[in-house]
């Protein structure tokens, strides 16, 4: 009984570690490429999780729900890129303006 609980705890720890690693790699890439920390990165990660949960609770297969969640999260990221970040880069906004926009998006 204790061995089974230990095995489940190990699996849960590995799964949670993979989620945290995925978020960390995304933040590192964003910061390294754009030279701007994306505070809304965690919000996009949470949006994907909620979309997968919503799809699964509506009766969809978990893999289909995950695929739809990935698509929805990509769509949300592309919409913010097109409507907010691209015009700001075209206007050559300074880093303070970009950080303020970033914080507002994370709210």
mmCIF file of C-alpha atoms in Angstrom:
data_model
loop_
_atom_site.group_PDB
_atom_site.id
_atom_site.type_symbol
_atom_site.label_atom_id
_atom_site.label_comp_id
_atom_site.label_asym_id
_atom_site.label_seq_id
_atom_site.Cartn_x
_atom_site.Cartn_y
_atom_site.Cartn_z
ATOM 1 C CA UNK A 1 0.000 0.000 0.000
ATOM 2 C CA UNK A 2 2.750 2.471 0.910
ATOM 3 C CA UNK A 3 4.761 1.464 -2.169
ATOM 4 C CA UNK A 4 1.758 2.235 -4.370
ATOM 5 C CA UNK A 5 1.357 5.663 -2.759
ATOM 6 C CA UNK A 6 5.057 6.370 -3.183
ATOM 7 C CA UNK A 7 4.895 5.397 -6.852
ATOM 8 C CA UNK A 8 1.890 7.697 -7.370
ATOM 9 C CA UNK A 9 3.677 10.572 -5.626
ATOM 10 C CA UNK A 10 6.727 10.073 -7.844
ATOM 11 C CA UNK A 11 4.569 10.108 -10.995
ATOM 12 C CA UNK A 12 2.720 13.220 -9.808
ATOM 13 C CA UNK A 13 6.031 14.948 -9.012
ATOM 14 C CA UNK A 14 7.457 14.151 -12.437
ATOM 15 C CA UNK A 15 4.291 15.425 -14.144
ATOM 16 C CA UNK A 16 4.335 18.668 -12.165
ATOM 17 C CA UNK A 17 8.059 19.084 -12.816
ATOM 18 C CA UNK A 18 7.453 18.712 -16.550
ATOM 19 C CA UNK A 19 4.787 21.437 -16.450
ATOM 20 C CA UNK A 20 7.093 23.795 -14.574
ATOM 21 C CA UNK A 21 9.949 22.979 -16.975
ATOM 22 C CA UNK A 22 7.711 23.730 -19.958
ATOM 23 C CA UNK A 23 6.796 27.124 -18.517
ATOM 24 C CA UNK A 24 10.444 27.854 -17.685
ATOM 25 C CA UNK A 25 11.678 26.997 -21.175
ATOM 26 C CA UNK A 26 8.991 29.225 -22.699
ATOM 27 C CA UNK A 27 9.930 32.147 -20.475
ATOM 28 C CA UNK A 28 13.619 31.658 -21.185
ATOM 29 C CA UNK A 29 13.081 31.600 -24.947
ATOM 30 C CA UNK A 30 10.839 34.648 -24.859
ATOM 31 C CA UNK A 31 13.237 36.624 -22.702
ATOM 32 C CA UNK A 32 16.250 35.536 -24.751
ATOM 33 C CA UNK A 33 14.747 36.360 -28.125
ATOM 34 C CA UNK A 34 12.679 39.469 -27.389
ATOM 35 C CA UNK A 35 14.755 40.787 -24.472
ATOM 36 C CA UNK A 36 11.449 41.265 -22.611
ATOM 37 C CA UNK A 37 10.018 39.098 -19.868
ATOM 38 C CA UNK A 38 6.498 38.073 -20.785
ATOM 39 C CA UNK A 39 4.494 38.279 -17.576
ATOM 40 C CA UNK A 40 1.432 36.946 -19.407
ATOM 41 C CA UNK A 41 3.228 33.692 -20.243
ATOM 42 C CA UNK A 42 1.783 31.960 -17.201
ATOM 43 C CA UNK A 43 -1.670 33.234 -18.129
ATOM 44 C CA UNK A 44 -1.402 31.585 -21.529
ATOM 45 C CA UNK A 45 -0.311 28.358 -19.851
ATOM 46 C CA UNK A 46 -3.324 28.559 -17.543
ATOM 47 C CA UNK A 47 -5.628 29.338 -20.465
ATOM 48 C CA UNK A 48 -4.479 26.166 -22.200
ATOM 49 C CA UNK A 49 -5.101 24.113 -19.070
ATOM 50 C CA UNK A 50 -8.591 25.552 -18.635
ATOM 51 C CA UNK A 51 -9.444 24.996 -22.289
ATOM 52 C CA UNK A 52 -8.376 21.357 -21.997
ATOM 53 C CA UNK A 53 -10.449 20.979 -18.830
ATOM 54 C CA UNK A 54 -13.442 22.612 -20.492
ATOM 55 C CA UNK A 55 -13.211 20.364 -23.528
ATOM 56 C CA UNK A 56 -12.835 17.244 -21.403
ATOM 57 C CA UNK A 57 -15.732 18.207 -19.124
ATOM 58 C CA UNK A 58 -17.917 18.638 -22.212
ATOM 59 C CA UNK A 59 -17.339 14.977 -23.005
ATOM 60 C CA UNK A 60 -14.491 15.211 -25.510
ATOM 61 C CA UNK A 61 -11.721 12.651 -25.513
ATOM 62 C CA UNK A 62 -8.779 13.960 -23.460
ATOM 63 C CA UNK A 63 -6.429 13.954 -26.459
ATOM 64 C CA UNK A 64 -8.908 15.868 -28.601
ATOM 65 C CA UNK A 65 -9.478 18.320 -25.728
ATOM 66 C CA UNK A 66 -5.720 18.837 -25.418
ATOM 67 C CA UNK A 67 -5.387 19.397 -29.170
ATOM 68 C CA UNK A 68 -8.202 21.953 -29.136
ATOM 69 C CA UNK A 69 -6.663 23.645 -26.080
ATOM 70 C CA UNK A 70 -3.332 23.940 -27.876
ATOM 71 C CA UNK A 71 -5.079 25.482 -30.871
ATOM 72 C CA UNK A 72 -7.042 27.902 -28.699
ATOM 73 C CA UNK A 73 -3.954 28.980 -26.799
ATOM 74 C CA UNK A 74 -2.007 29.527 -30.016
ATOM 75 C CA UNK A 75 -4.931 31.556 -31.356
ATOM 76 C CA UNK A 76 -5.004 33.728 -28.218
ATOM 77 C CA UNK A 77 -1.247 34.310 -28.437
ATOM 78 C CA UNK A 78 -1.465 35.229 -32.126
ATOM 79 C CA UNK A 79 -4.346 37.637 -31.493
ATOM 80 C CA UNK A 80 -2.377 39.475 -28.799
ATOM 81 C CA UNK A 81 0.656 39.529 -31.081
ATOM 82 C CA UNK A 82 -1.316 40.990 -33.976
ATOM 83 C CA UNK A 83 -3.392 43.482 -31.981
ATOM 84 C CA UNK A 84 -0.919 44.621 -29.321
ATOM 85 C CA UNK A 85 2.722 43.624 -29.719
ATOM 86 C CA UNK A 86 3.202 44.120 -33.448
ATOM 87 C CA UNK A 87 1.804 47.688 -33.481
ATOM 88 C CA UNK A 88 3.945 48.571 -30.457
ATOM 89 C CA UNK A 89 7.083 47.291 -32.164
ATOM 90 C CA UNK A 90 6.133 49.221 -35.326
ATOM 91 C CA UNK A 91 5.848 52.391 -33.239
ATOM 92 C CA UNK A 92 9.226 51.614 -31.678
ATOM 93 C CA UNK A 93 7.802 51.762 -28.158
ATOM 94 C CA UNK A 94 10.405 51.979 -25.421
ATOM 95 C CA UNK A 95 10.976 49.172 -22.944
ATOM 96 C CA UNK A 96 9.046 50.914 -20.165
ATOM 97 C CA UNK A 97 5.919 51.053 -22.319
ATOM 98 C CA UNK A 98 6.316 47.400 -23.274
ATOM 99 C CA UNK A 99 6.690 46.362 -19.639
ATOM 100 C CA UNK A 100 3.560 48.313 -18.661
ATOM 101 C CA UNK A 101 1.602 46.672 -21.480
ATOM 102 C CA UNK A 102 2.978 43.320 -20.390
ATOM 103 C CA UNK A 103 1.836 43.819 -16.794
ATOM 104 C CA UNK A 104 -1.616 44.939 -17.922
ATOM 105 C CA UNK A 105 -1.964 41.839 -20.115
ATOM 106 C CA UNK A 106 -1.041 39.629 -17.174
ATOM 107 C CA UNK A 107 -3.893 41.072 -15.125
#
